[in-house]
Short mmCIF file of N, CA and C in Angstrom, two decimals:
data_model
loop_
_atom_site.label_atom_id
_atom_site.label_comp_id
_atom_site.label_asym_id
_atom_site.label_seq_id
_atom_site.Cartn_x
_atom_site.Cartn_y
_atom_site.Cartn_z
N MET A 1 25.39 -14.39 5.74
CA MET A 1 23.95 -14.34 6.80
C MET A 1 24.41 -14.83 8.51
N GLU A 2 23.88 -13.92 9.38
CA GLU A 2 23.67 -14.86 10.35
C GLU A 2 22.22 -15.48 10.81
N THR A 3 22.37 -16.36 11.83
CA THR A 3 21.05 -16.60 12.34
C THR A 3 20.70 -16.50 13.73
N LEU A 4 19.84 -15.43 13.71
CA LEU A 4 19.46 -14.93 14.93
C LEU A 4 18.42 -15.69 15.70
N ASN A 5 18.10 -15.88 16.78
CA ASN A 5 16.83 -16.83 17.51
C ASN A 5 16.47 -15.83 18.34
N TYR A 6 15.08 -15.69 18.38
CA TYR A 6 14.02 -15.05 19.83
C TYR A 6 13.35 -15.68 20.09
N GLU A 7 13.07 -15.96 21.78
CA GLU A 7 11.99 -16.75 21.93
C GLU A 7 11.63 -15.87 23.11
N ILE A 8 10.16 -16.13 23.39
CA ILE A 8 9.52 -15.42 24.93
C ILE A 8 7.82 -16.84 25.24
N ILE A 9 8.28 -16.74 26.51
CA ILE A 9 7.04 -17.35 26.79
C ILE A 9 5.74 -16.59 27.42
N ILE A 10 4.42 -16.72 26.62
CA ILE A 10 3.23 -16.01 26.98
C ILE A 10 2.56 -16.52 27.33
N ASN A 11 2.05 -16.51 28.08
CA ASN A 11 0.83 -16.62 29.01
C ASN A 11 -0.88 -16.54 28.61
N ALA A 12 -0.59 -17.12 27.18
CA ALA A 12 -2.00 -17.06 26.31
C ALA A 12 -2.14 -18.37 25.73
N PRO A 13 -3.21 -18.81 25.16
CA PRO A 13 -3.70 -19.88 24.32
C PRO A 13 -2.71 -19.68 23.18
N ILE A 14 -2.43 -20.54 22.36
CA ILE A 14 -1.30 -20.70 21.37
C ILE A 14 -2.25 -20.02 20.42
N GLU A 15 -3.66 -20.01 20.04
CA GLU A 15 -4.45 -19.30 18.97
C GLU A 15 -4.63 -17.96 19.29
N ASP A 16 -4.05 -17.60 20.50
CA ASP A 16 -4.21 -16.06 20.42
C ASP A 16 -3.27 -15.45 19.99
N VAL A 17 -2.46 -16.25 20.64
CA VAL A 17 -0.88 -15.77 20.21
C VAL A 17 -0.54 -15.46 18.81
N TRP A 18 -0.97 -16.35 17.89
CA TRP A 18 -0.94 -16.97 16.12
C TRP A 18 -1.70 -15.35 15.80
N ASP A 19 -2.87 -15.15 16.78
CA ASP A 19 -3.63 -13.96 16.09
C ASP A 19 -2.97 -12.65 16.10
N LEU A 20 -2.57 -12.22 17.33
CA LEU A 20 -1.83 -11.10 17.63
C LEU A 20 -0.65 -11.33 16.76
N LEU A 21 0.09 -12.17 16.48
CA LEU A 21 1.10 -11.51 15.28
C LEU A 21 0.51 -11.49 14.26
N TRP A 22 -0.65 -12.03 13.27
CA TRP A 22 -0.74 -12.13 12.03
C TRP A 22 -2.00 -11.07 11.75
N SER A 23 -2.74 -10.75 12.82
CA SER A 23 -4.13 -9.67 12.33
C SER A 23 -3.46 -8.75 11.94
N GLU A 24 -4.47 -7.97 11.00
CA GLU A 24 -4.29 -6.61 10.31
C GLU A 24 -4.36 -5.71 11.55
N LYS A 25 -4.58 -5.68 13.01
CA LYS A 25 -5.04 -4.93 13.52
C LYS A 25 -3.52 -4.73 14.23
N THR A 26 -3.16 -6.13 14.86
CA THR A 26 -2.16 -5.99 15.32
C THR A 26 -1.00 -6.14 15.28
N TYR A 27 -0.27 -6.71 13.78
CA TYR A 27 0.79 -6.63 13.09
C TYR A 27 1.38 -5.45 13.40
N PRO A 28 0.63 -4.64 12.42
CA PRO A 28 1.61 -3.41 12.87
C PRO A 28 1.93 -2.85 14.22
N GLN A 29 1.03 -2.89 15.12
CA GLN A 29 1.88 -2.72 16.64
C GLN A 29 2.92 -3.41 16.94
N TRP A 30 3.22 -4.75 16.46
CA TRP A 30 4.28 -4.71 17.33
C TRP A 30 5.40 -5.46 16.40
N THR A 31 5.27 -4.82 14.99
CA THR A 31 6.18 -4.67 14.14
C THR A 31 6.63 -3.03 13.73
N GLN A 32 6.19 -2.12 14.46
CA GLN A 32 6.63 -1.11 14.44
C GLN A 32 8.00 -1.07 15.12
N PHE A 33 8.37 -1.51 15.57
CA PHE A 33 9.93 -1.59 16.16
C PHE A 33 11.04 -1.92 15.32
N PHE A 34 10.50 -2.40 13.73
CA PHE A 34 11.38 -2.81 12.53
C PHE A 34 11.30 -1.32 12.30
N THR A 35 9.98 -1.27 11.44
CA THR A 35 9.65 0.50 10.75
C THR A 35 8.48 1.02 11.16
N GLU A 36 8.25 2.06 11.79
CA GLU A 36 6.58 2.55 11.61
C GLU A 36 5.85 2.63 10.61
N GLY A 37 4.80 2.09 11.03
CA GLY A 37 3.79 1.97 9.59
C GLY A 37 4.08 0.51 9.08
N SER A 38 4.61 -0.50 9.40
CA SER A 38 4.46 -1.81 8.96
C SER A 38 3.28 -2.69 8.92
N LYS A 39 3.03 -3.22 7.74
CA LYS A 39 1.90 -3.97 7.21
C LYS A 39 2.38 -5.21 6.82
N MET A 40 1.57 -6.07 6.53
CA MET A 40 2.17 -7.69 6.00
C MET A 40 0.73 -7.48 5.12
N LYS A 41 1.01 -7.88 3.87
CA LYS A 41 -0.27 -8.69 2.76
C LYS A 41 -0.04 -9.60 2.21
N SER A 42 -1.01 -10.77 2.31
CA SER A 42 -0.30 -11.92 2.24
C SER A 42 -1.81 -12.82 1.43
N ASP A 43 -1.09 -13.83 0.88
CA ASP A 43 -2.65 -14.67 0.17
C ASP A 43 -2.46 -15.67 1.48
N TRP A 44 -1.38 -15.76 1.98
CA TRP A 44 -1.19 -16.91 2.79
C TRP A 44 -1.80 -18.75 2.19
N GLU A 45 -0.87 -18.64 1.33
CA GLU A 45 -0.55 -20.00 -0.03
C GLU A 45 0.67 -20.23 0.47
N VAL A 46 1.11 -21.64 0.64
CA VAL A 46 2.25 -21.95 0.19
C VAL A 46 3.02 -21.38 -1.02
N GLY A 47 4.02 -20.89 -1.19
CA GLY A 47 4.66 -20.73 -3.12
C GLY A 47 3.90 -19.32 -3.37
N GLY A 48 3.04 -18.97 -2.61
CA GLY A 48 2.02 -17.48 -2.90
C GLY A 48 3.50 -16.45 -2.71
N LYS A 49 2.18 -15.27 -2.41
CA LYS A 49 2.91 -14.25 -1.88
C LYS A 49 2.67 -13.41 -0.86
N THR A 50 4.11 -12.91 -0.15
CA THR A 50 3.78 -12.31 1.14
C THR A 50 4.42 -10.77 0.87
N TYR A 51 3.85 -9.70 1.34
CA TYR A 51 4.53 -8.72 1.11
C TYR A 51 4.61 -8.00 2.40
N PHE A 52 5.94 -7.71 3.11
CA PHE A 52 6.34 -6.86 3.92
C PHE A 52 6.72 -5.56 3.81
N LEU A 53 5.70 -4.46 4.24
CA LEU A 53 5.92 -2.97 3.98
C LEU A 53 5.56 -2.26 4.70
N ASN A 54 6.41 -0.88 4.26
CA ASN A 54 6.11 0.46 5.47
C ASN A 54 5.14 1.07 5.06
N ALA A 55 4.99 2.32 5.81
CA ALA A 55 3.77 3.35 5.02
C ALA A 55 3.91 3.83 3.67
N ASN A 56 5.31 3.18 3.25
CA ASN A 56 4.87 3.90 1.93
C ASN A 56 4.83 2.77 0.85
N ASP A 57 4.60 1.56 1.34
CA ASP A 57 4.19 0.75 0.42
C ASP A 57 5.13 0.00 -0.43
N GLU A 58 6.78 0.21 0.60
CA GLU A 58 7.81 0.13 0.20
C GLU A 58 8.86 -1.04 1.50
N GLY A 59 9.07 -2.26 1.05
CA GLY A 59 9.65 -3.20 1.65
C GLY A 59 10.27 -4.57 0.98
N MET A 60 9.76 -5.85 1.19
CA MET A 60 10.34 -6.85 0.72
C MET A 60 9.07 -7.62 0.33
N VAL A 61 9.31 -8.69 -1.09
CA VAL A 61 8.48 -9.24 -1.45
C VAL A 61 8.87 -11.11 -1.00
N SER A 62 8.06 -11.77 -0.66
CA SER A 62 8.10 -13.11 0.01
C SER A 62 7.15 -14.16 -0.21
N THR A 63 7.58 -15.55 0.08
CA THR A 63 6.61 -16.49 0.11
C THR A 63 6.57 -17.06 1.16
N ILE A 64 5.43 -18.11 1.59
CA ILE A 64 5.64 -19.04 2.21
C ILE A 64 5.99 -20.23 1.79
N ARG A 65 7.25 -20.96 2.41
CA ARG A 65 7.56 -22.23 2.55
C ARG A 65 6.91 -23.44 3.13
N SER A 66 6.24 -23.01 4.35
CA SER A 66 5.89 -24.14 4.97
C SER A 66 5.08 -23.16 5.73
N LEU A 67 3.55 -23.96 6.12
CA LEU A 67 2.42 -23.07 7.16
C LEU A 67 1.49 -24.38 8.04
N ARG A 68 1.82 -24.24 9.41
CA ARG A 68 0.92 -25.10 9.66
C ARG A 68 0.21 -24.29 10.93
N LYS A 69 -0.99 -23.69 10.97
CA LYS A 69 -1.36 -22.71 11.88
C LYS A 69 -1.76 -23.67 12.63
N PRO A 70 -1.68 -23.41 14.25
CA PRO A 70 -1.35 -22.18 14.47
C PRO A 70 0.32 -22.32 15.16
N TYR A 71 0.94 -23.20 14.42
CA TYR A 71 2.25 -23.89 15.10
C TYR A 71 3.29 -23.10 14.37
N GLU A 72 3.65 -23.20 12.85
CA GLU A 72 4.60 -22.46 12.30
C GLU A 72 4.30 -21.61 11.32
N VAL A 73 4.93 -20.89 10.68
CA VAL A 73 5.04 -20.32 9.61
C VAL A 73 6.39 -19.87 8.50
N VAL A 74 7.02 -20.53 7.89
CA VAL A 74 8.20 -19.88 7.12
C VAL A 74 8.03 -19.08 5.98
N PHE A 75 8.56 -18.09 6.16
CA PHE A 75 8.84 -17.20 4.73
C PHE A 75 10.15 -17.27 4.59
N SER A 76 10.13 -17.32 3.24
CA SER A 76 11.79 -16.89 1.78
C SER A 76 11.55 -16.05 1.21
N HIS A 77 12.22 -14.74 1.66
CA HIS A 77 12.42 -13.82 1.35
C HIS A 77 12.83 -13.35 -0.41
N LEU A 78 12.05 -12.65 -1.13
CA LEU A 78 12.71 -13.00 -2.49
C LEU A 78 13.26 -12.10 -3.09
N GLY A 79 13.15 -10.85 -2.76
CA GLY A 79 13.39 -9.60 -3.04
C GLY A 79 12.38 -8.10 -2.44
N THR A 80 12.71 -7.06 -3.22
CA THR A 80 12.57 -6.02 -2.74
C THR A 80 11.22 -5.35 -3.72
N VAL A 81 10.61 -4.61 -3.10
CA VAL A 81 9.37 -4.05 -3.83
C VAL A 81 9.76 -1.97 -3.50
N LYS A 82 10.20 -1.54 -4.39
CA LYS A 82 10.18 -0.02 -4.42
C LYS A 82 9.27 0.63 -5.99
N ASP A 83 8.54 1.79 -4.96
CA ASP A 83 7.64 2.14 -6.27
C ASP A 83 6.81 1.65 -7.01
N GLY A 84 6.41 0.23 -6.16
CA GLY A 84 5.53 -0.70 -7.07
C GLY A 84 5.92 -1.35 -7.72
N ILE A 85 7.37 -1.80 -7.89
CA ILE A 85 7.94 -2.51 -8.86
C ILE A 85 9.00 -3.55 -7.95
N GLU A 86 8.51 -5.01 -8.33
CA GLU A 86 9.31 -5.75 -7.73
C GLU A 86 10.55 -6.27 -8.14
N ASP A 87 12.01 -6.23 -6.95
CA ASP A 87 13.29 -6.57 -7.64
C ASP A 87 13.82 -8.02 -7.04
N THR A 88 13.99 -8.91 -7.88
CA THR A 88 14.16 -10.46 -7.13
C THR A 88 15.62 -10.42 -8.19
N GLU A 89 15.93 -10.03 -8.73
CA GLU A 89 17.04 -10.10 -10.18
C GLU A 89 18.80 -9.24 -9.68
N SER A 90 18.35 -8.41 -9.14
CA SER A 90 19.12 -7.32 -9.05
C SER A 90 20.65 -8.15 -8.13
N ARG A 91 21.78 -7.59 -8.36
CA ARG A 91 22.76 -8.20 -7.40
C ARG A 91 22.59 -7.97 -5.85
N GLU A 92 22.05 -6.62 -5.61
CA GLU A 92 21.66 -6.33 -4.26
C GLU A 92 20.68 -7.53 -3.72
N VAL A 93 20.14 -7.87 -4.46
CA VAL A 93 19.19 -8.94 -3.66
C VAL A 93 19.26 -10.04 -3.80
N VAL A 94 19.92 -10.40 -4.87
CA VAL A 94 20.11 -11.91 -5.09
C VAL A 94 21.21 -12.40 -3.76
N GLU A 95 22.21 -11.46 -3.55
CA GLU A 95 23.09 -11.70 -2.20
C GLU A 95 22.14 -12.14 -0.99
N TRP A 96 20.84 -11.61 -0.86
CA TRP A 96 20.54 -12.30 0.34
C TRP A 96 19.02 -12.72 -0.24
N SER A 97 18.58 -13.16 -1.14
CA SER A 97 17.46 -13.66 -1.57
C SER A 97 17.31 -15.36 -1.20
N GLY A 98 16.31 -15.47 -0.71
CA GLY A 98 15.90 -16.97 -0.11
C GLY A 98 16.35 -16.74 1.48
N ALA A 99 16.95 -16.09 1.88
CA ALA A 99 16.73 -15.73 3.30
C ALA A 99 15.71 -16.30 3.74
N GLU A 100 15.55 -16.83 5.18
CA GLU A 100 14.26 -17.08 5.87
C GLU A 100 14.10 -16.34 7.11
N GLU A 101 12.59 -16.45 7.21
CA GLU A 101 11.71 -15.74 8.56
C GLU A 101 10.95 -16.70 9.00
N LYS A 102 11.32 -17.50 10.09
CA LYS A 102 10.66 -18.74 10.61
C LYS A 102 9.86 -18.36 12.03
N TYR A 103 8.99 -18.77 12.15
CA TYR A 103 7.75 -18.44 13.48
C TYR A 103 7.64 -19.67 13.75
N PHE A 104 7.39 -20.46 15.29
CA PHE A 104 7.48 -21.12 15.61
C PHE A 104 6.62 -21.09 16.99
N LEU A 105 5.51 -21.67 16.80
CA LEU A 105 4.47 -21.82 18.32
C LEU A 105 4.31 -22.90 18.57
N ARG A 106 4.66 -22.94 20.44
CA ARG A 106 4.42 -24.47 21.15
C ARG A 106 3.67 -24.46 22.36
N ASN A 107 2.79 -25.35 22.61
CA ASN A 107 2.02 -25.24 23.81
C ASN A 107 2.48 -25.55 24.91
N ILE A 108 2.81 -25.10 25.84
CA ILE A 108 3.54 -25.85 27.14
C ILE A 108 2.37 -26.22 27.74
N ASP A 109 1.23 -25.52 27.86
CA ASP A 109 0.00 -25.68 28.35
C ASP A 109 -0.99 -24.98 27.71
N ALA A 110 -2.06 -25.22 27.88
CA ALA A 110 -3.15 -24.94 27.29
C ALA A 110 -3.42 -23.47 27.31
N ASN A 111 -2.90 -22.71 28.40
CA ASN A 111 -2.86 -21.26 28.40
C ASN A 111 -1.35 -20.37 28.35
N THR A 112 -0.66 -21.64 28.07
CA THR A 112 0.77 -20.79 27.90
C THR A 112 1.41 -21.36 26.78
N THR A 113 2.21 -20.14 26.00
CA THR A 113 2.61 -20.64 24.85
C THR A 113 4.23 -20.26 23.99
N GLU A 114 5.27 -21.15 23.91
CA GLU A 114 6.25 -20.51 23.43
C GLU A 114 6.61 -19.66 22.44
N LEU A 115 6.85 -18.94 22.05
CA LEU A 115 7.08 -18.11 20.87
C LEU A 115 8.32 -18.13 20.37
N ARG A 116 8.65 -18.74 18.99
CA ARG A 116 9.86 -18.61 18.73
C ARG A 116 10.43 -17.99 17.05
N ALA A 117 11.29 -16.94 16.91
CA ALA A 117 11.55 -16.91 15.59
C ALA A 117 12.96 -16.90 15.27
N ILE A 118 13.29 -17.76 14.04
CA ILE A 118 14.58 -17.70 13.54
C ILE A 118 14.86 -17.05 12.23
N VAL A 119 15.53 -15.98 12.16
CA VAL A 119 15.75 -15.25 11.15
C VAL A 119 17.14 -15.10 10.24
N HIS A 120 17.22 -15.23 9.32
CA HIS A 120 18.44 -15.21 8.44
C HIS A 120 18.24 -13.69 8.49
N ALA A 121 19.87 -12.91 8.69
CA ALA A 121 20.20 -11.53 8.58
C ALA A 121 21.74 -11.27 8.15
N SER A 122 22.08 -9.83 7.35
CA SER A 122 23.17 -9.79 7.58
C SER A 122 23.71 -9.03 8.62
N PRO A 123 24.92 -9.36 8.95
CA PRO A 123 25.33 -8.61 10.28
C PRO A 123 25.11 -7.20 10.41
N GLU A 124 25.09 -6.37 9.29
CA GLU A 124 24.28 -4.96 9.77
C GLU A 124 23.11 -4.57 9.83
N MET A 125 22.50 -5.67 9.69
CA MET A 125 20.87 -5.68 9.85
C MET A 125 20.46 -6.05 11.53
N GLN A 126 21.56 -6.67 12.20
CA GLN A 126 21.29 -7.15 13.15
C GLN A 126 20.72 -6.07 14.65
N GLU A 127 21.28 -5.22 14.40
CA GLU A 127 20.70 -4.37 15.58
C GLU A 127 19.45 -4.03 15.23
N MET A 128 19.05 -3.85 14.05
CA MET A 128 17.57 -3.08 14.18
C MET A 128 16.77 -4.88 14.29
N ILE A 129 17.36 -5.37 13.94
CA ILE A 129 16.35 -6.88 14.00
C ILE A 129 16.55 -7.56 15.33
N ASP A 130 17.29 -7.27 16.03
CA ASP A 130 17.09 -7.74 17.37
C ASP A 130 16.22 -6.73 18.46
N ARG A 131 16.13 -5.29 18.29
CA ARG A 131 15.14 -4.23 18.24
C ARG A 131 14.18 -4.70 18.34
N GLY A 132 13.67 -4.89 16.84
CA GLY A 132 12.61 -5.60 16.45
C GLY A 132 11.81 -6.59 17.28
N PHE A 133 12.45 -7.65 16.87
CA PHE A 133 12.01 -8.96 17.94
C PHE A 133 11.61 -9.01 19.14
N ASN A 134 13.16 -7.93 19.52
CA ASN A 134 13.09 -8.45 21.14
C ASN A 134 12.15 -7.03 21.81
N GLU A 135 11.33 -5.69 21.32
CA GLU A 135 10.47 -5.60 22.06
C GLU A 135 9.35 -5.56 21.30
N GLY A 136 9.40 -6.07 19.90
CA GLY A 136 7.58 -6.50 19.42
C GLY A 136 6.97 -7.96 20.15
N PHE A 137 8.26 -8.87 20.82
CA PHE A 137 7.90 -9.70 21.40
C PHE A 137 7.12 -9.39 22.82
N ALA A 138 7.98 -8.54 23.53
CA ALA A 138 7.59 -8.07 24.83
C ALA A 138 5.84 -7.52 24.32
N LEU A 139 5.84 -7.13 23.16
CA LEU A 139 4.81 -6.30 23.58
C LEU A 139 3.56 -6.97 23.17
N ILE A 140 3.65 -7.98 22.21
CA ILE A 140 2.81 -9.26 21.92
C ILE A 140 2.48 -10.03 23.38
N LYS A 141 3.75 -10.31 24.09
CA LYS A 141 3.14 -10.78 25.48
C LYS A 141 2.40 -9.58 26.13
N LYS A 142 2.99 -8.43 26.42
CA LYS A 142 1.67 -7.85 26.91
C LYS A 142 0.53 -7.51 26.82
N ILE A 143 0.32 -7.11 25.56
CA ILE A 143 -1.11 -7.13 24.98
C ILE A 143 -1.96 -8.91 24.84
N ALA A 144 -1.02 -9.99 24.81
CA ALA A 144 -2.05 -10.96 25.38
C ALA A 144 -2.08 -11.81 26.85
N GLU A 145 -1.18 -10.93 27.62
CA GLU A 145 -1.66 -11.44 29.26
C GLU A 145 -2.65 -10.34 29.72
N VAL A 146 -2.87 -9.09 28.76
CA VAL A 146 -3.99 -8.16 29.76
C VAL A 146 -5.06 -8.90 30.01
#
């Protein structure tokens, strides 16, 4: 697994940036660069379930390891979802299960926020993940600074 880092400075209050990341309306906008039709369903509970899905309701099942709104959320990926079935035990899944996706937001001042993501990924996924975060974070910045 590789550890990938993404960071951007956004001229908006931290709460606004948090809301743009996770709201039902804007999450699909910035995550379109990973896969078209992206959506997230979460109970927002530490140890609960979070689903990162495509337009066909397939993708990853994860859990929240740490949550401090609006400063931090750490997801741990547990497995996949395909045809409505969660797979957390196959050999393919076990190889990357536990990989984390961490988001950190920091106030620079009242109207400026540093947004950072740290992601564990396999080398073959790096190009897709780079595009997703670089273009996605640029879109969040554009929306936030309007």
